[in-house]
Amino acid sequence: QRRVHGGETVHLCLQIAVIMSSFFGLTALGPDSVFSQGLFKAISLTAFDDREYERGFQQVAGPNAGIAKAQIAQLLNIVYSYPPLEEELQFLLELLEHKADDEIITCAEFIDCIHAVGDALEDRSRAAKEFTSWNDFRNTLYKHRRLIHAPSERFKFPITAGQEYGWYSQKQPGVRFPRKSCEETRYADCMVKSGAYL
């Protein structure tokens, strides 16, 4: 074994630091699975457990028994440590629409809403898994059957570059331009199909 002294030690440490920083820089490329990140259930509401929501609820409610609807965004901001998405707030407010704006929401009611949102998103995310059998998948490809759910019904955002086209467009009754061939062209096509070349 060779002993490393002085400047050689610093040089060796720098080399190790460069190697380790390049290795750990790989996480900047994005998530491990784009498919799981694109699922509807992959939102911040489902990423935290009940204890974290209870702690945030106690911070917002203070000595009171509950919070108002207007304080939900503040509660989520405390739990997440960043502002919540509008989509997440909409999920919760839809479940709590039976309550008046000034009516108190208890901690148990709030956590039940979080669980209800998670269950609803779990059901919606199951649509992303179209097949459970390879034979079913092969038969669908062979018979050229359409999928039950469109990609926009299965994922929050386009997963592939090809899905970006038309992802956000609304279905509009556009003008169709069908292919029309004249009689001579149809006759020539029939001649080519029959094997008589011109």
PDB file of N, CA and C in Angstrom, residues 84-168:
ATOM      1  N   PRO A  84     -50.191  24.632  -2.470  1.00  0.00           N
ATOM      2  CA  PRO A  84     -50.866  23.511  -3.127  1.00  0.00           C
ATOM      3  C   PRO A  84     -51.353  23.891  -4.524  1.00  0.00           C
ATOM      4  N   LEU A  85     -51.580  22.880  -5.345  1.00  0.00           N
ATOM      5  CA  LEU A  85     -52.123  23.104  -6.681  1.00  0.00           C
ATOM      6  C   LEU A  85     -53.613  23.428  -6.595  1.00  0.00           C
ATOM      7  N   GLU A  86     -54.099  24.172  -7.558  1.00  0.00           N
ATOM      8  CA  GLU A  86     -55.528  24.498  -7.611  1.00  0.00           C
ATOM      9  C   GLU A  86     -56.365  23.221  -7.738  1.00  0.00           C
ATOM     10  N   GLU A  87     -55.832  22.261  -8.476  1.00  0.00           N
ATOM     11  CA  GLU A  87     -56.540  20.992  -8.683  1.00  0.00           C
ATOM     12  C   GLU A  87     -56.789  20.279  -7.352  1.00  0.00           C
ATOM     13  N   GLU A  88     -55.794  20.296  -6.475  1.00  0.00           N
ATOM     14  CA  GLU A  88     -55.938  19.645  -5.177  1.00  0.00           C
ATOM     15  C   GLU A  88     -56.979  20.356  -4.305  1.00  0.00           C
ATOM     16  N   LEU A  89     -56.947  21.679  -4.332  1.00  0.00           N
ATOM     17  CA  LEU A  89     -57.944  22.434  -3.569  1.00  0.00           C
ATOM     18  C   LEU A  89     -59.349  22.157  -4.099  1.00  0.00           C
ATOM     19  N   GLN A  90     -59.479  22.048  -5.412  1.00  0.00           N
ATOM     20  CA  GLN A  90     -60.793  21.777  -6.006  1.00  0.00           C
ATOM     21  C   GLN A  90     -61.329  20.422  -5.555  1.00  0.00           C
ATOM     22  N   PHE A  91     -60.460  19.411  -5.499  1.00  0.00           N
ATOM     23  CA  PHE A  91     -60.889  18.087  -5.037  1.00  0.00           C
ATOM     24  C   PHE A  91     -61.489  18.177  -3.637  1.00  0.00           C
ATOM     25  N   LEU A  92     -60.783  18.862  -2.756  1.00  0.00           N
ATOM     26  CA  LEU A  92     -61.244  18.958  -1.369  1.00  0.00           C
ATOM     27  C   LEU A  92     -62.512  19.803  -1.236  1.00  0.00           C
ATOM     28  N   LEU A  93     -62.570  20.912  -1.944  1.00  0.00           N
ATOM     29  CA  LEU A  93     -63.742  21.779  -1.837  1.00  0.00           C
ATOM     30  C   LEU A  93     -64.990  21.125  -2.423  1.00  0.00           C
ATOM     31  N   GLU A  94     -64.812  20.276  -3.449  1.00  0.00           N
ATOM     32  CA  GLU A  94     -65.966  19.552  -3.994  1.00  0.00           C
ATOM     33  C   GLU A  94     -66.522  18.573  -2.969  1.00  0.00           C
ATOM     34  N   LEU A  95     -65.635  17.935  -2.211  1.00  0.00           N
ATOM     35  CA  LEU A  95     -66.109  17.000  -1.190  1.00  0.00           C
ATOM     36  C   LEU A  95     -66.738  17.721   0.001  1.00  0.00           C
ATOM     37  N   LEU A  96     -66.344  18.967   0.221  1.00  0.00           N
ATOM     38  CA  LEU A  96     -66.863  19.723   1.363  1.00  0.00           C
ATOM     39  C   LEU A  96     -67.907  20.756   0.954  1.00  0.00           C
ATOM     40  N   GLU A  97     -68.467  20.623  -0.259  1.00  0.00           N
ATOM     41  CA  GLU A  97     -69.420  21.633  -0.713  1.00  0.00           C
ATOM     42  C   GLU A  97     -70.733  21.616   0.067  1.00  0.00           C
ATOM     43  N   HIS A  98     -71.019  20.528   0.782  1.00  0.00           N
ATOM     44  CA  HIS A  98     -72.234  20.477   1.586  1.00  0.00           C
ATOM     45  C   HIS A  98     -72.122  21.352   2.835  1.00  0.00           C
ATOM     46  N   LYS A  99     -70.917  21.763   3.172  1.00  0.00           N
ATOM     47  CA  LYS A  99     -70.719  22.624   4.350  1.00  0.00           C
ATOM     48  C   LYS A  99     -70.755  24.089   3.935  1.00  0.00           C
ATOM     49  N   ALA A 100     -71.266  24.916   4.817  1.00  0.00           N
ATOM     50  CA  ALA A 100     -71.274  26.361   4.569  1.00  0.00           C
ATOM     51  C   ALA A 100     -69.844  26.900   4.689  1.00  0.00           C
ATOM     52  N   ASP A 101     -69.612  28.068   4.106  1.00  0.00           N
ATOM     53  CA  ASP A 101     -68.263  28.639   4.098  1.00  0.00           C
ATOM     54  C   ASP A 101     -67.746  28.944   5.498  1.00  0.00           C
ATOM     55  N   ASP A 102     -68.633  29.340   6.404  1.00  0.00           N
ATOM     56  CA  ASP A 102     -68.191  29.677   7.759  1.00  0.00           C
ATOM     57  C   ASP A 102     -68.354  28.515   8.735  1.00  0.00           C
ATOM     58  N   GLU A 103     -68.809  27.361   8.250  1.00  0.00           N
ATOM     59  CA  GLU A 103     -68.992  26.198   9.124  1.00  0.00           C
ATOM     60  C   GLU A 103     -67.639  25.552   9.435  1.00  0.00           C
ATOM     61  N   ILE A 104     -67.504  25.040  10.642  1.00  0.00           N
ATOM     62  CA  ILE A 104     -66.233  24.469  11.104  1.00  0.00           C
ATOM     63  C   ILE A 104     -66.044  23.060  10.532  1.00  0.00           C
ATOM     64  N   ILE A 105     -64.807  22.795  10.082  1.00  0.00           N
ATOM     65  CA  ILE A 105     -64.422  21.466   9.604  1.00  0.00           C
ATOM     66  C   ILE A 105     -63.504  20.860  10.654  1.00  0.00           C
ATOM     67  N   THR A 106     -63.857  19.689  11.149  1.00  0.00           N
ATOM     68  CA  THR A 106     -63.021  19.045  12.167  1.00  0.00           C
ATOM     69  C   THR A 106     -61.862  18.308  11.504  1.00  0.00           C
ATOM     70  N   CYS A 107     -60.910  17.916  12.322  1.00  0.00           N
ATOM     71  CA  CYS A 107     -59.739  17.205  11.809  1.00  0.00           C
ATOM     72  C   CYS A 107     -60.139  15.855  11.208  1.00  0.00           C
ATOM     73  N   ALA A 108     -61.061  15.150  11.865  1.00  0.00           N
ATOM     74  CA  ALA A 108     -61.499  13.846  11.356  1.00  0.00           C
ATOM     75  C   ALA A 108     -62.196  13.994  10.007  1.00  0.00           C
ATOM     76  N   GLU A 109     -63.012  15.025   9.850  1.00  0.00           N
ATOM     77  CA  GLU A 109     -63.685  15.255   8.571  1.00  0.00           C
ATOM     78  C   GLU A 109     -62.678  15.571   7.470  1.00  0.00           C
ATOM     79  N   PHE A 110     -61.675  16.381   7.819  1.00  0.00           N
ATOM     80  CA  PHE A 110     -60.659  16.741   6.826  1.00  0.00           C
ATOM     81  C   PHE A 110     -59.873  15.512   6.369  1.00  0.00           C
ATOM     82  N   ILE A 111     -59.481  14.678   7.313  1.00  0.00           N
ATOM     83  CA  ILE A 111     -58.701  13.484   6.954  1.00  0.00           C
ATOM     84  C   ILE A 111     -59.572  12.493   6.169  1.00  0.00           C
ATOM     85  N   ASP A 112     -60.864  12.411   6.493  1.00  0.00           N
ATOM     86  CA  ASP A 112     -61.762  11.572   5.697  1.00  0.00           C
ATOM     87  C   ASP A 112     -61.839  12.069   4.253  1.00  0.00           C
ATOM     88  N   CYS A 113     -61.830  13.386   4.073  1.00  0.00           N
ATOM     89  CA  CYS A 113     -61.825  13.948   2.713  1.00  0.00           C
ATOM     90  C   CYS A 113     -60.543  13.595   1.970  1.00  0.00           C
ATOM     91  N   ILE A 114     -59.419  13.646   2.686  1.00  0.00           N
ATOM     92  CA  ILE A 114     -58.140  13.273   2.059  1.00  0.00           C
ATOM     93  C   ILE A 114     -58.194  11.817   1.592  1.00  0.00           C
ATOM     94  N   HIS A 115     -58.728  10.928   2.434  1.00  0.00           N
ATOM     95  CA  HIS A 115     -58.838   9.513   2.059  1.00  0.00           C
ATOM     96  C   HIS A 115     -59.795   9.333   0.886  1.00  0.00           C
ATOM     97  N   ALA A 116     -60.891  10.084   0.863  1.00  0.00           N
ATOM     98  CA  ALA A 116     -61.861   9.976  -0.236  1.00  0.00           C
ATOM     99  C   ALA A 116     -61.236  10.419  -1.556  1.00  0.00           C
ATOM    100  N   VAL A 117     -60.447  11.494  -1.512  1.00  0.00           N
ATOM    101  CA  VAL A 117     -59.763  11.953  -2.723  1.00  0.00           C
ATOM    102  C   VAL A 117     -58.770  10.900  -3.192  1.00  0.00           C
ATOM    103  N   GLY A 118     -58.002  10.313  -2.249  1.00  0.00           N
ATOM    104  CA  GLY A 118     -57.046   9.269  -2.612  1.00  0.00           C
ATOM    105  C   GLY A 118     -57.720   8.064  -3.241  1.00  0.00           C
ATOM    106  N   ASP A 119     -58.877   7.642  -2.698  1.00  0.00           N
ATOM    107  CA  ASP A 119     -59.603   6.500  -3.260  1.00  0.00           C
ATOM    108  C   ASP A 119     -60.127   6.814  -4.658  1.00  0.00           C
ATOM    109  N   ALA A 120     -60.662   8.017  -4.848  1.00  0.00           N
ATOM    110  CA  ALA A 120     -61.185   8.397  -6.161  1.00  0.00           C
ATOM    111  C   ALA A 120     -60.079   8.447  -7.204  1.00  0.00           C
ATOM    112  N   LEU A 121     -58.918   8.995  -6.816  1.00  0.00           N
ATOM    113  CA  LEU A 121     -57.803   9.065  -7.757  1.00  0.00           C
ATOM    114  C   LEU A 121     -57.210   7.691  -8.024  1.00  0.00           C
ATOM    115  N   GLU A 122     -57.246   6.807  -7.033  1.00  0.00           N
ATOM    116  CA  GLU A 122     -56.769   5.432  -7.232  1.00  0.00           C
ATOM    117  C   GLU A 122     -57.630   4.722  -8.266  1.00  0.00           C
ATOM    118  N   ASP A 123     -58.951   4.904  -8.169  1.00  0.00           N
ATOM    119  CA  ASP A 123     -59.852   4.294  -9.151  1.00  0.00           C
ATOM    120  C   ASP A 123     -59.602   4.856 -10.540  1.00  0.00           C
ATOM    121  N   ARG A 124     -59.383   6.157 -10.608  1.00  0.00           N
ATOM    122  CA  ARG A 124     -59.145   6.779 -11.911  1.00  0.00           C
ATOM    123  C   ARG A 124     -57.805   6.347 -12.491  1.00  0.00           C
ATOM    124  N   SER A 125     -56.819   6.101 -11.638  1.00  0.00           N
ATOM    125  CA  SER A 125     -55.500   5.691 -12.105  1.00  0.00           C
ATOM    126  C   SER A 125     -55.485   4.239 -12.569  1.00  0.00           C
ATOM    127  N   ARG A 126     -56.447   3.443 -12.115  1.00  0.00           N
ATOM    128  CA  ARG A 126     -56.503   2.047 -12.570  1.00  0.00           C
ATOM    129  C   ARG A 126     -56.787   1.961 -14.063  1.00  0.00           C
ATOM    130  N   ALA A 127     -57.369   3.000 -14.625  1.00  0.00           N
ATOM    131  CA  ALA A 127     -57.660   3.007 -16.061  1.00  0.00           C
ATOM    132  C   ALA A 127     -56.377   3.005 -16.891  1.00  0.00           C
ATOM    133  N   ALA A 128     -55.258   3.410 -16.289  1.00  0.00           N
ATOM    134  CA  ALA A 128     -53.996   3.435 -17.028  1.00  0.00           C
ATOM    135  C   ALA A 128     -53.512   2.028 -17.353  1.00  0.00           C
ATOM    136  N   LYS A 129     -53.931   1.051 -16.570  1.00  0.00           N
ATOM    137  CA  LYS A 129     -53.534  -0.334 -16.814  1.00  0.00           C
ATOM    138  C   LYS A 129     -54.635  -0.993 -17.632  1.00  0.00           C
ATOM    139  N   GLU A 130     -54.463  -0.975 -18.935  1.00  0.00           N
ATOM    140  CA  GLU A 130     -55.513  -1.443 -19.844  1.00  0.00           C
ATOM    141  C   GLU A 130     -55.602  -2.965 -19.888  1.00  0.00           C
ATOM    142  N   PHE A 131     -54.467  -3.637 -19.752  1.00  0.00           N
ATOM    143  CA  PHE A 131     -54.431  -5.094 -19.900  1.00  0.00           C
ATOM    144  C   PHE A 131     -53.810  -5.745 -18.672  1.00  0.00           C
ATOM    145  N   THR A 132     -54.305  -6.912 -18.332  1.00  0.00           N
ATOM    146  CA  THR A 132     -53.689  -7.724 -17.276  1.00  0.00           C
ATOM    147  C   THR A 132     -53.129  -9.019 -17.849  1.00  0.00           C
ATOM    148  N   SER A 133     -53.321  -9.242 -19.136  1.00  0.00           N
ATOM    149  CA  SER A 133     -52.866 -10.468 -19.775  1.00  0.00           C
ATOM    150  C   SER A 133     -52.165 -10.115 -21.086  1.00  0.00           C
ATOM    151  N   TRP A 134     -51.064 -10.790 -21.335  1.00  0.00           N
ATOM    152  CA  TRP A 134     -50.351 -10.548 -22.588  1.00  0.00           C
ATOM    153  C   TRP A 134     -51.174 -11.053 -23.768  1.00  0.00           C
ATOM    154  N   ASN A 135     -51.929 -12.131 -23.584  1.00  0.00           N
ATOM    155  CA  ASN A 135     -52.766 -12.651 -24.671  1.00  0.00           C
ATOM    156  C   ASN A 135     -53.847 -11.641 -25.058  1.00  0.00           C
ATOM    157  N   ASP A 136     -54.445 -10.987 -24.067  1.00  0.00           N
ATOM    158  CA  ASP A 136     -55.448  -9.960 -24.374  1.00  0.00           C
ATOM    159  C   ASP A 136     -54.815  -8.813 -25.154  1.00  0.00           C
ATOM    160  N   PHE A 137     -53.630  -8.417 -24.747  1.00  0.00           N
ATOM    161  CA  PHE A 137     -52.928  -7.338 -25.444  1.00  0.00           C
ATOM    162  C   PHE A 137     -52.632  -7.735 -26.890  1.00  0.00           C
ATOM    163  N   ARG A 138     -52.145  -8.949 -27.088  1.00  0.00           N
ATOM    164  CA  ARG A 138     -51.813  -9.425 -28.437  1.00  0.00           C
ATOM    165  C   ARG A 138     -53.063  -9.505 -29.312  1.00  0.00           C
ATOM    166  N   ASN A 139     -54.167 -10.019 -28.746  1.00  0.00           N
ATOM    167  CA  ASN A 139     -55.405 -10.114 -29.520  1.00  0.00           C
ATOM    168  C   ASN A 139     -55.948  -8.741 -29.902  1.00  0.00           C
ATOM    169  N   THR A 140     -55.806  -7.783 -28.995  1.00  0.00           N
ATOM    170  CA  THR A 140     -56.263  -6.429 -29.292  1.00  0.00           C
ATOM    171  C   THR A 140     -55.451  -5.810 -30.419  1.00  0.00           C
ATOM    172  N   LEU A 141     -54.139  -6.044 -30.396  1.00  0.00           N
ATOM    173  CA  LEU A 141     -53.297  -5.540 -31.480  1.00  0.00           C
ATOM    174  C   LEU A 141     -53.624  -6.244 -32.793  1.00  0.00           C
ATOM    175  N   TYR A 142     -53.824  -7.550 -32.741  1.00  0.00           N
ATOM    176  CA  TYR A 142     -54.065  -8.330 -33.956  1.00  0.00           C
ATOM    177  C   TYR A 142     -55.395  -7.938 -34.601  1.00  0.00           C
ATOM    178  N   LYS A 143     -56.411  -7.739 -33.782  1.00  0.00           N
ATOM    179  CA  LYS A 143     -57.741  -7.403 -34.298  1.00  0.00           C
ATOM    180  C   LYS A 143     -57.934  -5.894 -34.443  1.00  0.00           C
ATOM    181  N   HIS A 144     -56.935  -5.132 -34.091  1.00  0.00           N
ATOM    182  CA  HIS A 144     -56.928  -3.679 -34.210  1.00  0.00           C
ATOM    183  C   HIS A 144     -58.138  -3.066 -33.503  1.00  0.00           C
ATOM    184  N   ARG A 145     -58.348  -3.472 -32.263  1.00  0.00           N
ATOM    185  CA  ARG A 145     -59.419  -2.901 -31.445  1.00  0.00           C
ATOM    186  C   ARG A 145     -58.926  -1.627 -30.784  1.00  0.00           C
ATOM    187  N   ARG A 146     -59.819  -0.693 -30.596  1.00  0.00           N
ATOM    188  CA  ARG A 146     -59.483   0.554 -29.912  1.00  0.00           C
ATOM    189  C   ARG A 146     -59.374   0.308 -28.411  1.00  0.00           C
ATOM    190  N   LEU A 147     -58.542   1.106 -27.757  1.00  0.00           N
ATOM    191  CA  LEU A 147     -58.426   1.020 -26.306  1.00  0.00           C
ATOM    192  C   LEU A 147     -59.679   1.618 -25.660  1.00  0.00           C
ATOM    193  N   ILE A 148     -59.987   1.167 -24.465  1.00  0.00           N
ATOM    194  CA  ILE A 148     -61.186   1.637 -23.770  1.00  0.00           C
ATOM    195  C   ILE A 148     -61.036   3.100 -23.360  1.00  0.00           C
ATOM    196  N   HIS A 149     -59.867   3.463 -22.840  1.00  0.00           N
ATOM    197  CA  HIS A 149     -59.631   4.824 -22.355  1.00  0.00           C
ATOM    198  C   HIS A 149     -58.588   5.511 -23.223  1.00  0.00           C
ATOM    199  N   ALA A 150     -58.849   6.756 -23.556  1.00  0.00           N
ATOM    200  CA  ALA A 150     -57.875   7.561 -24.300  1.00  0.00           C
ATOM    201  C   ALA A 150     -56.716   7.922 -23.377  1.00  0.00           C
ATOM    202  N   PRO A 151     -55.544   8.239 -23.927  1.00  0.00           N
ATOM    203  CA  PRO A 151     -54.414   8.611 -23.065  1.00  0.00           C
ATOM    204  C   PRO A 151     -54.704   9.796 -22.147  1.00  0.00           C
ATOM    205  N   SER A 152     -55.503  10.753 -22.609  1.00  0.00           N
ATOM    206  CA  SER A 152     -55.808  11.911 -21.757  1.00  0.00           C
ATOM    207  C   SER A 152     -56.728  11.546 -20.606  1.00  0.00           C
ATOM    208  N   GLU A 153     -57.418  10.401 -20.691  1.00  0.00           N
ATOM    209  CA  GLU A 153     -58.241   9.923 -19.585  1.00  0.00           C
ATOM    210  C   GLU A 153     -57.428   9.087 -18.600  1.00  0.00           C
ATOM    211  N   ARG A 154     -56.227   8.690 -19.003  1.00  0.00           N
ATOM    212  CA  ARG A 154     -55.413   7.829 -18.149  1.00  0.00           C
ATOM    213  C   ARG A 154     -54.282   8.571 -17.448  1.00  0.00           C
ATOM    214  N   PHE A 155     -53.786   9.650 -18.050  1.00  0.00           N
ATOM    215  CA  PHE A 155     -52.636  10.354 -17.503  1.00  0.00           C
ATOM    216  C   PHE A 155     -52.925  11.847 -17.410  1.00  0.00           C
ATOM    217  N   LYS A 156     -52.181  12.523 -16.533  1.00  0.00           N
ATOM    218  CA  LYS A 156     -52.360  13.964 -16.331  1.00  0.00           C
ATOM    219  C   LYS A 156     -51.725  14.778 -17.447  1.00  0.00           C
ATOM    220  N   PHE A 157     -50.654  14.272 -18.041  1.00  0.00           N
ATOM    221  CA  PHE A 157     -49.932  15.006 -19.072  1.00  0.00           C
ATOM    222  C   PHE A 157     -49.428  14.018 -20.117  1.00  0.00           C
ATOM    223  N   PRO A 158     -49.040  14.484 -21.308  1.00  0.00           N
ATOM    224  CA  PRO A 158     -48.564  13.566 -22.348  1.00  0.00           C
ATOM    225  C   PRO A 158     -47.322  12.810 -21.890  1.00  0.00           C
ATOM    226  N   ILE A 159     -47.341  11.494 -22.082  1.00  0.00           N
ATOM    227  CA  ILE A 159     -46.218  10.659 -21.656  1.00  0.00           C
ATOM    228  C   ILE A 159     -45.154  10.576 -22.743  1.00  0.00           C
ATOM    229  N   THR A 160     -45.566  10.538 -23.996  1.00  0.00           N
ATOM    230  CA  THR A 160     -44.626  10.456 -25.114  1.00  0.00           C
ATOM    231  C   THR A 160     -44.742  11.720 -25.956  1.00  0.00           C
ATOM    232  N   ALA A 161     -43.766  11.931 -26.828  1.00  0.00           N
ATOM    233  CA  ALA A 161     -43.784  13.123 -27.676  1.00  0.00           C
ATOM    234  C   ALA A 161     -44.948  13.065 -28.670  1.00  0.00           C
ATOM    235  N   GLY A 162     -45.318  11.882 -29.124  1.00  0.00           N
ATOM    236  CA  GLY A 162     -46.430  11.757 -30.064  1.00  0.00           C
ATOM    237  C   GLY A 162     -47.770  12.115 -29.448  1.00  0.00           C
ATOM    238  N   GLN A 163     -47.906  11.978 -28.143  1.00  0.00           N
ATOM    239  CA  GLN A 163     -49.167  12.298 -27.478  1.00  0.00           C
ATOM    240  C   GLN A 163     -49.357  13.802 -27.281  1.00  0.00           C
ATOM    241  N   GLU A 164     -48.303  14.584 -27.482  1.00  0.00           N
ATOM    242  CA  GLU A 164     -48.415  16.026 -27.279  1.00  0.00           C
ATOM    243  C   GLU A 164     -49.325  16.675 -28.313  1.00  0.00           C
ATOM    244  N   TYR A 165     -49.430  16.072 -29.488  1.00  0.00           N
ATOM    245  CA  TYR A 165     -50.270  16.640 -30.539  1.00  0.00           C
ATOM    246  C   TYR A 165     -51.727  16.338 -30.236  1.00  0.00           C
ATOM    247  N   GLY A 166     -52.506  17.378 -30.042  1.00  0.00           N
ATOM    248  CA  GLY A 166     -53.919  17.220 -29.790  1.00  0.00           C
ATOM    249  C   GLY A 166     -54.280  16.909 -28.360  1.00  0.00           C
ATOM    250  N   TRP A 167     -53.302  16.906 -27.448  1.00  0.00           N
ATOM    251  CA  TRP A 167     -53.593  16.552 -26.047  1.00  0.00           C
ATOM    252  C   TRP A 167     -54.535  17.567 -25.419  1.00  0.00           C
ATOM    253  N   TYR A 168     -54.261  18.836 -25.629  1.00  0.00           N
ATOM    254  CA  TYR A 168     -55.031  19.876 -24.965  1.00  0.00           C
ATOM    255  C   TYR A 168     -56.145  20.449 -25.838  1.00  0.00           C
TER     256      TYR A 168
END
